[in-house]
GROMACS .gro file of C-alpha atoms in nm:
model
   53
    1UNK     CA    1   9.564  10.649   9.903
    2UNK     CA    2   9.285  10.854  10.060
    3UNK     CA    3   9.067  10.550  10.140
    4UNK     CA    4   9.362  10.370  10.295
    5UNK     CA    5   9.431  10.667  10.518
    6UNK     CA    6   9.070  10.682  10.633
    7UNK     CA    7   9.007  10.309  10.670
    8UNK     CA    8   9.333  10.186  10.822
    9UNK     CA    9   9.480  10.441  11.064
   10UNK     CA   10   9.685  10.181  11.256
   11UNK     CA   11   9.847  10.050  10.938
   12UNK     CA   12   9.920  10.406  10.828
   13UNK     CA   13  10.091  10.477  11.160
   14UNK     CA   14  10.311  10.167  11.124
   15UNK     CA   15  10.398  10.267  10.768
   16UNK     CA   16  10.478  10.620  10.879
   17UNK     CA   17  10.707  10.496  11.157
   18UNK     CA   18  10.895  10.275  10.909
   19UNK     CA   19  10.925  10.552  10.650
   20UNK     CA   20  11.046  10.807  10.904
   21UNK     CA   21  11.302  10.567  11.054
   22UNK     CA   22  11.435  10.478  10.707
   23UNK     CA   23  11.449  10.843  10.609
   24UNK     CA   24  11.637  10.945  10.924
   25UNK     CA   25  11.880  10.656  10.869
   26UNK     CA   26  11.945  10.771  10.511
   27UNK     CA   27  11.777  10.460  10.369
   28UNK     CA   28  11.480  10.623  10.194
   29UNK     CA   29  11.462  10.478   9.839
   30UNK     CA   30  11.599  10.734   9.594
   31UNK     CA   31  11.347  10.632   9.326
   32UNK     CA   32  11.054  10.737   9.550
   33UNK     CA   33  10.918  11.088   9.559
   34UNK     CA   34  11.064  11.281   9.852
   35UNK     CA   35  10.853  11.317  10.166
   36UNK     CA   36  10.930  11.590  10.416
   37UNK     CA   37  11.046  11.454  10.752
   38UNK     CA   38  10.832  11.725  10.914
   39UNK     CA   39  10.521  11.577  10.747
   40UNK     CA   40  10.599  11.226  10.873
   41UNK     CA   41  10.653  11.368  11.221
   42UNK     CA   42  10.321  11.555  11.203
   43UNK     CA   43  10.141  11.236  11.098
   44UNK     CA   44  10.278  11.058  11.404
   45UNK     CA   45  10.176  11.349  11.625
   46UNK     CA   46   9.829  11.360  11.469
   47UNK     CA   47   9.873  11.719  11.355
   48UNK     CA   48   9.921  11.667  10.980
   49UNK     CA   49   9.671  11.810  10.737
   50UNK     CA   50   9.617  11.671  10.388
   51UNK     CA   51   9.425  11.838  10.108
   52UNK     CA   52   9.187  11.596   9.939
   53UNK     CA   53   9.074  11.686   9.591
   0.00000   0.00000   0.00000
């Protein structure tokens, strides 16, 4: 996922918008790992930090 984040920032933003909208509407797939709404909001604002190992 790291390369995708670095190489395709516009696609990541679109994905983030969709995920956040689905999550806020209660339509986030239950089989997926949970993602904090605050993180998705920070990604949209450009303030999120991600540790890369």
